Coordinates of N, CA and C in Angstrom, one line a residue:
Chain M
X14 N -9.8 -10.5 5.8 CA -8.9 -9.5 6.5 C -9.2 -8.1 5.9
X15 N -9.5 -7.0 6.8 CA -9.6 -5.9 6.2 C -8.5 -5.4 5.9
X16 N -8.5 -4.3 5.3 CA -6.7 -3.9 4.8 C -7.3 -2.3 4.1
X17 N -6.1 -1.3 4.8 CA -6.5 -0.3 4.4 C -5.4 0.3 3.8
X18 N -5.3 0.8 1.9 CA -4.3 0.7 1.2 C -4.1 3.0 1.6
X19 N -3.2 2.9 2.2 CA -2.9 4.5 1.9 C -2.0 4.7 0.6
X20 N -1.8 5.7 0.1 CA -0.6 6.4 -1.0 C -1.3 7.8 -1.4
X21 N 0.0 8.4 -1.9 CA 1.2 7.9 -1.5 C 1.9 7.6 -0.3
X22 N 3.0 6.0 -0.7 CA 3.5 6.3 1.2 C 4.8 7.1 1.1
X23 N 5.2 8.2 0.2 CA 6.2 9.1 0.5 C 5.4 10.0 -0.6
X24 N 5.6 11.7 -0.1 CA 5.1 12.6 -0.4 C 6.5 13.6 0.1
X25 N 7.1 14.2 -1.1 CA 8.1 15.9 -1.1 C 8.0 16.6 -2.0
X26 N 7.4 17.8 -1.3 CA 7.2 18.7 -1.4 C 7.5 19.9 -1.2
X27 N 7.2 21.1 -2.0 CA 7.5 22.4 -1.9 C 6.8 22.9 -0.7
X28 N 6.8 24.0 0.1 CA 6.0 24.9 0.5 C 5.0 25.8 -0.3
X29 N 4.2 25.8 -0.2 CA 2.5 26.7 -0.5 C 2.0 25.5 -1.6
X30 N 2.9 24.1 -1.8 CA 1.8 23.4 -2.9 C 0.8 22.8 -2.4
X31 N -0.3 22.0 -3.5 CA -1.1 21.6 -2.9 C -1.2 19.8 -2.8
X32 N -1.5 19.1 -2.0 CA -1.3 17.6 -1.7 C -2.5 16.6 -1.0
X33 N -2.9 15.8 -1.7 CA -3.8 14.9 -1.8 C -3.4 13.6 -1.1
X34 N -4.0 12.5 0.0 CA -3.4 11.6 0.2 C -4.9 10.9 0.3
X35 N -4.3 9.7 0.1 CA -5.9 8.6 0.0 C -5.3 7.7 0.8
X36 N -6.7 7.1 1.1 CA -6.9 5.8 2.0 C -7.5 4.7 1.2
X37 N -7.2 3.3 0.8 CA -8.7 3.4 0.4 C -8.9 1.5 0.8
X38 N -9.6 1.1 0.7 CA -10.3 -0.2 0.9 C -11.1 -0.8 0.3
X39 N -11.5 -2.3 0.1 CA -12.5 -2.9 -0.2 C -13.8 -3.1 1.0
X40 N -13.4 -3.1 1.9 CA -14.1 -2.8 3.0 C -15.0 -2.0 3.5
X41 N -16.4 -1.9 4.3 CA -17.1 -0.8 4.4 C -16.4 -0.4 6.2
X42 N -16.7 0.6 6.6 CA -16.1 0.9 7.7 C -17.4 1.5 8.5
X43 N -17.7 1.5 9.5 CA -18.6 2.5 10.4 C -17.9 3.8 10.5
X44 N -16.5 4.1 10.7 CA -15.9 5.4 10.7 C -14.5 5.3 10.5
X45 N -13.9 6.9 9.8 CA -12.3 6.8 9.8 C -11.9 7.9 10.3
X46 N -10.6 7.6 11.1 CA -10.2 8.5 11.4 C -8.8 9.0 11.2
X47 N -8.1 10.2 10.5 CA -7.1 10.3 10.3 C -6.2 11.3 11.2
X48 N -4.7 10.3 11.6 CA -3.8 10.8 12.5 C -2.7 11.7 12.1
X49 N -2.0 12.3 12.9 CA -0.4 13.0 12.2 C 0.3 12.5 13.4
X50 N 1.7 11.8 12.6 CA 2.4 11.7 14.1 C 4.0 12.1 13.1
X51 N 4.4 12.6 14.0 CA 5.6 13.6 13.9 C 7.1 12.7 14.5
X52 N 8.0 12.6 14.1 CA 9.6 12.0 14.7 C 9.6 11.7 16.1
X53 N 9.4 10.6 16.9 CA 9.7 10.6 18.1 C 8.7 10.7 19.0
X54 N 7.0 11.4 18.3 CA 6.0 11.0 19.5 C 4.7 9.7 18.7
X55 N 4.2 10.2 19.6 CA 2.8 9.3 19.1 C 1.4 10.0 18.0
X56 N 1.0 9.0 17.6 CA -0.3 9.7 16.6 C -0.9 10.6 17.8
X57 N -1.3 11.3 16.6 CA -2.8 12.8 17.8 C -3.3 12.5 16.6
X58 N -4.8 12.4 16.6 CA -5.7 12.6 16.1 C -6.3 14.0 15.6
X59 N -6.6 13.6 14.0 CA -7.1 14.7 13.7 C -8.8 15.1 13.5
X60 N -9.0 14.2 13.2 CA -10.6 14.3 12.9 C -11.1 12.8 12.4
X61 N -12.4 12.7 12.7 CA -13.3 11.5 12.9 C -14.4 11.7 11.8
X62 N -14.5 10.9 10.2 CA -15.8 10.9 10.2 C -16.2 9.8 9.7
X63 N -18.0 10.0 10.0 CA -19.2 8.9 10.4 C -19.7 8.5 8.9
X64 N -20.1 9.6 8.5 CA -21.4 9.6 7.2 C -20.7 9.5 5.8
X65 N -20.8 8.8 5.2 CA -20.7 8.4 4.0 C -20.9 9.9 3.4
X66 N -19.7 10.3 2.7 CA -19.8 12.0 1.6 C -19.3 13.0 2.3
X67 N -19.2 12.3 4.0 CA -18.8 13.4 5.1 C -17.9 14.2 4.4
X68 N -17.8 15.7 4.8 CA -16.5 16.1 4.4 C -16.3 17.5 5.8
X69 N -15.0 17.3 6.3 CA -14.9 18.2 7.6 C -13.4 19.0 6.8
X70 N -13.7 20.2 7.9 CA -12.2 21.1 7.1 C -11.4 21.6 8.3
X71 N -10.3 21.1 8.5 CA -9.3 21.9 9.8 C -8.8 22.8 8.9
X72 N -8.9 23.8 9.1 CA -7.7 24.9 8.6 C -7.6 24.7 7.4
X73 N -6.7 24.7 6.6 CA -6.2 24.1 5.2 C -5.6 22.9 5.4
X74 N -6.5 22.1 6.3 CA -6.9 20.1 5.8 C -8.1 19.8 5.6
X75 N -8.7 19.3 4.9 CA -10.0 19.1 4.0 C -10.1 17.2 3.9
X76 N -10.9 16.8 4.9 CA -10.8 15.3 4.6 C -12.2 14.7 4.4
X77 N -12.5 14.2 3.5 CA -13.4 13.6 3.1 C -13.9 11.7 3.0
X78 N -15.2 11.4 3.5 CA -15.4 10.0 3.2 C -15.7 10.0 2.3
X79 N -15.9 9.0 1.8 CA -16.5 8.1 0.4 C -17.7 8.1 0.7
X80 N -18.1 8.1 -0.4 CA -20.4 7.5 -0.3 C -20.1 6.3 0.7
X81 N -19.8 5.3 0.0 CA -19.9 3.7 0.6 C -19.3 3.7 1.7
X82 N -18.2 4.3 2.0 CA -17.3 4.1 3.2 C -16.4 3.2 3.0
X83 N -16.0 3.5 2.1 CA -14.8 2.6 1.9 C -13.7 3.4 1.4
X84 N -13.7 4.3 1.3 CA -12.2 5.2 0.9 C -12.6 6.5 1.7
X85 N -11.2 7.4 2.0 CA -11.2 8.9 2.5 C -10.2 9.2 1.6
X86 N -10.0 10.5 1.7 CA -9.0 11.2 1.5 C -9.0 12.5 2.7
X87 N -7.8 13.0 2.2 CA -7.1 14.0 3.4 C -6.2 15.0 2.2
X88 N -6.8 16.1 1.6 CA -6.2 17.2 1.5 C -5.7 18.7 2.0
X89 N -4.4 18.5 1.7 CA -3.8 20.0 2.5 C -3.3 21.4 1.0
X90 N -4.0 22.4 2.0 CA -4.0 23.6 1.0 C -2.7 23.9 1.2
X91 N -1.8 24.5 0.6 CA -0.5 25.3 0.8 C 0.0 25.0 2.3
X92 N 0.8 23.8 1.5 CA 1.5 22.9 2.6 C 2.4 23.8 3.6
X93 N 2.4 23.6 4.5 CA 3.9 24.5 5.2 C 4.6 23.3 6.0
X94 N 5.9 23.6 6.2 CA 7.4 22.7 6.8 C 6.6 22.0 8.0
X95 N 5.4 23.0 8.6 CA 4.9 22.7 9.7 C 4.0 21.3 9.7
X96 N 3.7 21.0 8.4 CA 2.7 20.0 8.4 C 3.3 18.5 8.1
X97 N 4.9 19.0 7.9 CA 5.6 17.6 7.8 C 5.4 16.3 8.9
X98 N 5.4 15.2 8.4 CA 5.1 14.1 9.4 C 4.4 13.2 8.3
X99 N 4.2 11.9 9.8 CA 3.4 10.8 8.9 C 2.0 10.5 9.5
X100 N 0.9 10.5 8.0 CA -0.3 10.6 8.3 C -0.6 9.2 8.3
X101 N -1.7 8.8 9.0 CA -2.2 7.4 9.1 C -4.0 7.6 9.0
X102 N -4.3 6.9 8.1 CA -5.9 6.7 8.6 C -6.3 5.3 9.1
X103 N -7.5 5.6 10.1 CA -7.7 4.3 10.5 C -9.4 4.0 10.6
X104 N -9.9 2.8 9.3 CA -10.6 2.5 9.6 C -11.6 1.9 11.0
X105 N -12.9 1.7 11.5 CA -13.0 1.1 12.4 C -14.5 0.6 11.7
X106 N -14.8 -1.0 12.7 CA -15.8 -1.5 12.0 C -15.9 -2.5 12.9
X107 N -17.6 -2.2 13.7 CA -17.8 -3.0 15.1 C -17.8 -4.7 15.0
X108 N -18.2 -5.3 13.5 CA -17.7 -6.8 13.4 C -18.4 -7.5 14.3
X109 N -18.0 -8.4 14.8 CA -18.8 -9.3 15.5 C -17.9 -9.5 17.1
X110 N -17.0 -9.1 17.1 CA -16.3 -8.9 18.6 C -16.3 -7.4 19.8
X111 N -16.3 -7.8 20.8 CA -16.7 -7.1 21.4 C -16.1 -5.5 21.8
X112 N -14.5 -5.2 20.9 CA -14.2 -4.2 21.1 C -14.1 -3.9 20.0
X113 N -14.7 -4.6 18.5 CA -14.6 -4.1 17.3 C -13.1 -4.2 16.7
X114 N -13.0 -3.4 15.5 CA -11.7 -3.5 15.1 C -10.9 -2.0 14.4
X115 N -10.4 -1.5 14.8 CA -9.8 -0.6 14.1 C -8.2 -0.8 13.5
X116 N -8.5 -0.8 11.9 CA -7.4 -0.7 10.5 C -7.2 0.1 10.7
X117 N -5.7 0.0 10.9 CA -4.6 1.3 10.5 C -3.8 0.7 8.8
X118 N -3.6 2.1 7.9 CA -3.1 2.2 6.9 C -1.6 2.0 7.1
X119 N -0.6 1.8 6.2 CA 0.4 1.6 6.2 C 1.3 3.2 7.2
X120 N 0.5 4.3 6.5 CA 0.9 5.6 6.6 C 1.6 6.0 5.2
X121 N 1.7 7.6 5.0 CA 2.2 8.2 4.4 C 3.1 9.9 5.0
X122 N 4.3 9.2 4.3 CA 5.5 10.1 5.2 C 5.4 11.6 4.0
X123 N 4.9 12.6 4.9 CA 5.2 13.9 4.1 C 5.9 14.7 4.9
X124 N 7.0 15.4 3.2 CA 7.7 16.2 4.0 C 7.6 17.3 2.9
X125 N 7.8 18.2 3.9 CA 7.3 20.1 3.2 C 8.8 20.9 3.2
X126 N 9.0 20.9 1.7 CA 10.4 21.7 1.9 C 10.2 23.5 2.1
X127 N 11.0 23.9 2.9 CA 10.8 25.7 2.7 C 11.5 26.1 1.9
Chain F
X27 N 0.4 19.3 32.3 CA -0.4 18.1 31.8 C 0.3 17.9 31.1
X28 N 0.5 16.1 31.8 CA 1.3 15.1 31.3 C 1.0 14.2 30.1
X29 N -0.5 13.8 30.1 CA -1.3 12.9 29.3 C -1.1 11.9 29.3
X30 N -0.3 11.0 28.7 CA 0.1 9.5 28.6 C 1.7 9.4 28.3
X31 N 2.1 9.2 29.3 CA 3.8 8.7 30.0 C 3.9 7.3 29.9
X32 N 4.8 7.2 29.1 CA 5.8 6.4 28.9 C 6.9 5.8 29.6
X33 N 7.3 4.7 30.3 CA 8.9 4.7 30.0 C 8.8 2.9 30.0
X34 N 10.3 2.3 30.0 CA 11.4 3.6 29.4 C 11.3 4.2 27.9
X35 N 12.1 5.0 27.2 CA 11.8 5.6 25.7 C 12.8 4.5 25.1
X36 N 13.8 3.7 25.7 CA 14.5 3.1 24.7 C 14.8 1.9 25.4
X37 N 15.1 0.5 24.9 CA 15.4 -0.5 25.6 C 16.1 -1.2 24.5
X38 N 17.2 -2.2 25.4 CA 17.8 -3.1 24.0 C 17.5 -4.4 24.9
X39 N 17.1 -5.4 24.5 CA 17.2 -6.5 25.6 C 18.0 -7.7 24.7
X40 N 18.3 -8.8 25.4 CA 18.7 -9.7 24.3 C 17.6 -11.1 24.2
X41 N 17.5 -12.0 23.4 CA 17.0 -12.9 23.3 C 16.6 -14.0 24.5
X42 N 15.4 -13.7 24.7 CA 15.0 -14.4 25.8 C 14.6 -13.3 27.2
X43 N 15.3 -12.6 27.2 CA 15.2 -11.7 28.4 C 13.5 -11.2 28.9
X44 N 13.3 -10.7 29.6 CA 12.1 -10.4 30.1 C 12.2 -8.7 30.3
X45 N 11.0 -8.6 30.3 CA 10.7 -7.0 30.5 C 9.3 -6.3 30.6
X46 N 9.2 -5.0 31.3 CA 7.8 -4.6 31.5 C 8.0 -3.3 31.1
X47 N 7.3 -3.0 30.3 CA 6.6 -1.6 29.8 C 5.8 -0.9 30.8
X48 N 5.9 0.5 30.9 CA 5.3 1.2 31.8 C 4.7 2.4 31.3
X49 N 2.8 2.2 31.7 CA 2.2 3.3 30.9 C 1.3 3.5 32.1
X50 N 1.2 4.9 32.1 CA 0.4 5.8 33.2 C -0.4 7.0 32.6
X51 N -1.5 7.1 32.5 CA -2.4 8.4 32.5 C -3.0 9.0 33.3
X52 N -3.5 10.5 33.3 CA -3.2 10.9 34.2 C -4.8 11.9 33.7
X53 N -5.6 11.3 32.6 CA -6.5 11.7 32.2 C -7.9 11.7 32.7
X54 N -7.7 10.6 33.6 CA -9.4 9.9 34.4 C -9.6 9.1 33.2
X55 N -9.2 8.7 32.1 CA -9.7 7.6 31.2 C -10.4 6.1 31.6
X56 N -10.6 6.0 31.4 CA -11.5 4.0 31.8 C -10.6 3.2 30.9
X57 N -10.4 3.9 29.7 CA -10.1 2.8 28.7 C -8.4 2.9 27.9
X58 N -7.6 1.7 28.2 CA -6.0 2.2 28.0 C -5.7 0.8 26.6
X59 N -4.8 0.9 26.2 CA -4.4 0.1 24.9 C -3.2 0.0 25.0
X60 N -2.6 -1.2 24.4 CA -0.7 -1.0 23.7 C -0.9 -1.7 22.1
X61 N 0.0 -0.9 21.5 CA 0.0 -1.0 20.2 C 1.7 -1.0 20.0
X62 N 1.8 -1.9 18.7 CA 3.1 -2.3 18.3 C 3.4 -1.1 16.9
X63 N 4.0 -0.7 16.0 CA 3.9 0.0 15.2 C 5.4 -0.6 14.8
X64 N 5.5 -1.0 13.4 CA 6.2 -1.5 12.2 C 6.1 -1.1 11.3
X65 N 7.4 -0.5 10.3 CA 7.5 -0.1 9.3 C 6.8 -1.0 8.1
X66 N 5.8 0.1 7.4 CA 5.0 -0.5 6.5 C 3.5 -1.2 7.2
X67 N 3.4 -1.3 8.0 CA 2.4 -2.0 8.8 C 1.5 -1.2 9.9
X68 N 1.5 0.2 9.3 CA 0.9 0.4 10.5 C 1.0 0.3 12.3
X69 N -0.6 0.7 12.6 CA -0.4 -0.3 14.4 C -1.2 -1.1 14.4
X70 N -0.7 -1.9 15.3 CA -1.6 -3.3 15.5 C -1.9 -3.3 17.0
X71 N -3.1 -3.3 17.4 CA -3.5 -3.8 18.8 C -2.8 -4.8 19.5
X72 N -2.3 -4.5 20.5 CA -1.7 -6.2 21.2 C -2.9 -6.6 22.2
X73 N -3.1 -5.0 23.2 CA -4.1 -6.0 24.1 C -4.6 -4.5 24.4
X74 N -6.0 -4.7 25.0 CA -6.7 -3.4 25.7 C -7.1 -3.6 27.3
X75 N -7.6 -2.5 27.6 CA -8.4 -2.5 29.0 C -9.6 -1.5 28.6
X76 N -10.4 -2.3 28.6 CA -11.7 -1.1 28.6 C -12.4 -0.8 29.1
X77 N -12.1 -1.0 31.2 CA -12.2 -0.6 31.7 C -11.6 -1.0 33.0
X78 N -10.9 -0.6 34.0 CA -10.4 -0.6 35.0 C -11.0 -2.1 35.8
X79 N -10.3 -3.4 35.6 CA -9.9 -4.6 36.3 C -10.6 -5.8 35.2
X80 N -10.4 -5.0 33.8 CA -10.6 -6.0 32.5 C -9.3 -5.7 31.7
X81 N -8.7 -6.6 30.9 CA -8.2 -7.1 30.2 C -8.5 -7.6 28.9
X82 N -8.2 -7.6 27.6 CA -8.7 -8.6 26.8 C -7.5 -8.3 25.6
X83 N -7.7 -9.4 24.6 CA -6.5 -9.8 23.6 C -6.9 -8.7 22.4
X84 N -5.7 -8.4 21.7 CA -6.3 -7.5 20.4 C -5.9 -8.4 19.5
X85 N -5.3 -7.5 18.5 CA -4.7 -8.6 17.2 C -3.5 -9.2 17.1
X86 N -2.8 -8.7 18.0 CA -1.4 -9.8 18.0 C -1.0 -9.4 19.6
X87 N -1.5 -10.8 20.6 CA -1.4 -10.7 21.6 C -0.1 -11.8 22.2
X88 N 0.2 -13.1 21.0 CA 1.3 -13.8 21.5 C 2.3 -13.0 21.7
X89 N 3.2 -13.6 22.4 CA 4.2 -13.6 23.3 C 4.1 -11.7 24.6
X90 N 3.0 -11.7 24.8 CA 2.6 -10.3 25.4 C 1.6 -10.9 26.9
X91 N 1.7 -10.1 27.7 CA 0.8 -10.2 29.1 C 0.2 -8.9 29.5
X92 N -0.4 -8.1 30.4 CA -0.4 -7.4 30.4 C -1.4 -7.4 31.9
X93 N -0.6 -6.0 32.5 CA -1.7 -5.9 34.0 C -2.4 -4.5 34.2
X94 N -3.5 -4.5 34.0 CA -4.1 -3.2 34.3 C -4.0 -2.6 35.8
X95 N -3.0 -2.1 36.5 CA -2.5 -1.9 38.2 C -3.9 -0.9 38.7
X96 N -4.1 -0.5 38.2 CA -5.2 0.5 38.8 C -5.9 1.2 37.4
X97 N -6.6 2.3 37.7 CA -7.2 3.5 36.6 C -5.9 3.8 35.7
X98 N -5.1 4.3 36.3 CA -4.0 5.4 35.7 C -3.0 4.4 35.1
X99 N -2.5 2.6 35.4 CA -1.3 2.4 35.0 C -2.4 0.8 34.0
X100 N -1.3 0.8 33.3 CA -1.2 -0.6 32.7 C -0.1 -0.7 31.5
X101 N 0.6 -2.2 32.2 CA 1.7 -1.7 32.0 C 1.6 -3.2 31.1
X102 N 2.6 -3.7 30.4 CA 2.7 -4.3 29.1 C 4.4 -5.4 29.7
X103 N 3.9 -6.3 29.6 CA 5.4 -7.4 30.0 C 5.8 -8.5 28.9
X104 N 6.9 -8.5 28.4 CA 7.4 -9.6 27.8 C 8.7 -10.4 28.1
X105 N 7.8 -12.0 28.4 CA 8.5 -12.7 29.4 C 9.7 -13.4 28.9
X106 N 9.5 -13.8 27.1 CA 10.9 -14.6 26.9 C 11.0 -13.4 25.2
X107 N 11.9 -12.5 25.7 CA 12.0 -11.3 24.0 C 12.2 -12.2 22.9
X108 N 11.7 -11.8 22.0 CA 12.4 -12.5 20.5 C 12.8 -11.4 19.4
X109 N 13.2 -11.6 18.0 CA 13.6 -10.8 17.5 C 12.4 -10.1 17.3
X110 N 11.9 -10.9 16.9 CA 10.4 -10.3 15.9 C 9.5 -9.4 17.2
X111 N 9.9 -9.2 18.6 CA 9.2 -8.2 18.8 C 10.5 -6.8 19.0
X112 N 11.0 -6.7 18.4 CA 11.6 -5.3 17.8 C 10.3 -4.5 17.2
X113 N 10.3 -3.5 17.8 CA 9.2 -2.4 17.3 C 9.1 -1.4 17.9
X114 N 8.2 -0.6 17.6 CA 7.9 0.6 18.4 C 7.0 0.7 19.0
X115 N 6.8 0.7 20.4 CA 5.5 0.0 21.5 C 4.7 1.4 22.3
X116 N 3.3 1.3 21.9 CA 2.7 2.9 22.0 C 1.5 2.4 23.3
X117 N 1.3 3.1 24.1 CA -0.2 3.2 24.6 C -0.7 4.2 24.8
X118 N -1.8 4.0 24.1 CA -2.9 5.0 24.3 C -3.9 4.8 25.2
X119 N -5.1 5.7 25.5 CA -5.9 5.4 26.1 C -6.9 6.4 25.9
X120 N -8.4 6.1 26.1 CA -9.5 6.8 25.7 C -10.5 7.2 26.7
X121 N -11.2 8.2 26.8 CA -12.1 8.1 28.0 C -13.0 7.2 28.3
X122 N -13.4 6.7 27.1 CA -14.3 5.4 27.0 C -14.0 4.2 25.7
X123 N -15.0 3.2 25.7 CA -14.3 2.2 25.0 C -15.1 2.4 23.8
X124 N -15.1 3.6 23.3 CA -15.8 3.3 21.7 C -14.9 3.5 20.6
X125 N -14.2 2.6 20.2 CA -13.3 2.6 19.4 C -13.5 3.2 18.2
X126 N -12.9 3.9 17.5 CA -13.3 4.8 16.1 C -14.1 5.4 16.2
X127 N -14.2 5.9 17.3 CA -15.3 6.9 17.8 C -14.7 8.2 18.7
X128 N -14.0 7.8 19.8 CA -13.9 8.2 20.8 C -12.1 8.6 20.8
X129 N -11.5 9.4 21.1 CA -10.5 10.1 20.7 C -9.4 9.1 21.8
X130 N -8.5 8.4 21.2 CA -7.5 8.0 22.3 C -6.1 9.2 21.8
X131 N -5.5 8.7 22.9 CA -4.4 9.9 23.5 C -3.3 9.2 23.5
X132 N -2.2 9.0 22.6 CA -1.6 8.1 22.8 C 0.5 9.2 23.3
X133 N 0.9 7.7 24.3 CA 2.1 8.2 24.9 C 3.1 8.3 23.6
X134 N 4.2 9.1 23.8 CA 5.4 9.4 23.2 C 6.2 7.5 22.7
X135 N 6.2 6.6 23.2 CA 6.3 5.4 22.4 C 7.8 4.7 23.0
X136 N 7.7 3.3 23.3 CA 9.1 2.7 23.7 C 9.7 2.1 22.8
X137 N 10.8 2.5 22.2 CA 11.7 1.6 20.8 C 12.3 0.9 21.9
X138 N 12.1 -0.4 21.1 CA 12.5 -1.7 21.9 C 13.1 -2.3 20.6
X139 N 14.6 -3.1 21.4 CA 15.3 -3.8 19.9 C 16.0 -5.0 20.8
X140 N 15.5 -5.9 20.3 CA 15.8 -7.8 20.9 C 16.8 -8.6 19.8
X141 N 18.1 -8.3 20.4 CA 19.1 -9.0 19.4 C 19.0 -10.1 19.3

C-alpha cells in the first residue's frame, strides 16, 4: 500500500512568517502534485512536478521533489491570511492498472493570523 | 464559467435510503471522477470515466454505482446508505485521462450524512 505521510497536519501562524510543509513516502512516484482547498470548495491545483530535484516557484510558494521521488515539499515566503486553507499532495504512479493510482496525503490545515 | 457543478451541496439521508449525486461539466472534458474525502484520510477514488460511455472501479467502489449520462454529466448513486458512507463527496474531471499529469477541476463537493 502506498501511503503518503504529510506534516505538519496543523500549521498557526503569524503573517509575513515563513512555513515549510512536507510530503513524504517510502514509495517512488512518477509525479506529485500539490493542492489548496479552502472551507466549503474543492482542491485547485497548484503545480505538478515530474523530475526528481524538480523545484518550481508560484509567487512566494516554492515546491520541490526529492532526487528519488519519494518526498516534496511546499514552502511559503511571508505567509498572508490569504494563503490560509488545507494543502494536500498527491502522489501518482502508473503501477500495473490501467488508470494508475493517485495518493493523496492526509493534508495539512494552515492558518495565517493578521 | 461554471466548471464543475455540483448538487445537491447538502444531504442527510437515513440508513438504507437511496440516492443520486449530480455532477455536470461544462469544460468539453472526456475524463470525470468522484472522490470521497474523510477526515485524516485524504481522497479516495470511488469510480472514474475516462472517457465518455466507460466506467471503471477506483479504490473504494463498494456500495457506489455510477452512470456516465453523456460528455458533461456523471452522476454517482447510492442504493442502500450506510453510516460509513458519511463523507464529503467531490467530482472532478480532467480533459484527458492522464492521471498526475493532467490538471482535474474539481466541483464545490456534497456533505452527505447517513444516520
Amino acid at each position: 500500500t502506498q501511503l503518503l505521510e504529510q506534516s505538519p497536519q496543523f500549521l498557526s501562524i503569524q503573517e509575513g512568517e515563513n512555513l515549510t510543509v512536507y510530503c513524504n513516502s517510502s514509495s517512488v512516484f512518477s509525479s506529485l502534485q500539490w493542492y489548496r482547498q479552502e472551507p466549503g470548495e474543492g482542491p485547485v491545483l497548484l503545480v505538478t512536478v515530474v523530475t526528481g530535484g524538480e523545484v518550481k516557484k508560484l509567487k512566494r510558494l516554492t515546491f520541490q521533489f526529492g532526487d528519488a521521488r519519494k518526498d516534496s515539499s511546499l514552502h511559503i515566503t511571508a505567509a498572508q491570511p490569504g494563503d490560509t486553507g488545507l494543502y494536500l499532495c498527491a502522489g501518482y504512479n502508473a503501477g500495473g492498472t490501467s488508470y494508475g493510482k493517485l495518493t493523496f496525503g492526509q493534508g495539512t490545515i494552515l492558518t495565517v493570523h493578521p | 464559467n461554471a466548471g464543475v457543478t455540483q448538487t445537491p451541496k447538502f444531504q442527510v439521508l437515513k440508513t438504507g435510503q437511496s440516492m443520486t449525486l449530480q455532477c455536470a461539466q461544462d469544460m468539453n472534458h472526456n475524463s470525470m471522477y468522484w472522490y470521497r474525502q474523510d477526515p485524516g484520510m485524504g481522497l479516495r477514488l470511488i469510480y472514474y470515466s475516462a472517457s465518455e460511455g466507460t466506467t471503471d472501479k477506483g479504490e473504494v467502489p463498494n456500495g457506489y454505482n455510477v452512470s456516465r449520462l453523456n460528455k458533461r454529466e456523471f452522476s454517482l448513486r447510492l442504493e442502500s446508505a450506510a453510516p460509513s458512507q458519511t463523507s464529503v463527496y467531490f467530482c472532478a474531471s480532467s480533459e484527458t485521462h492522464s492521471r498526475g499529469r493532467s490538471k482535474e477541476y474539481f466541483g464545490a463537493g456534497t456533505r452527505l450524512s447517513v444516520l
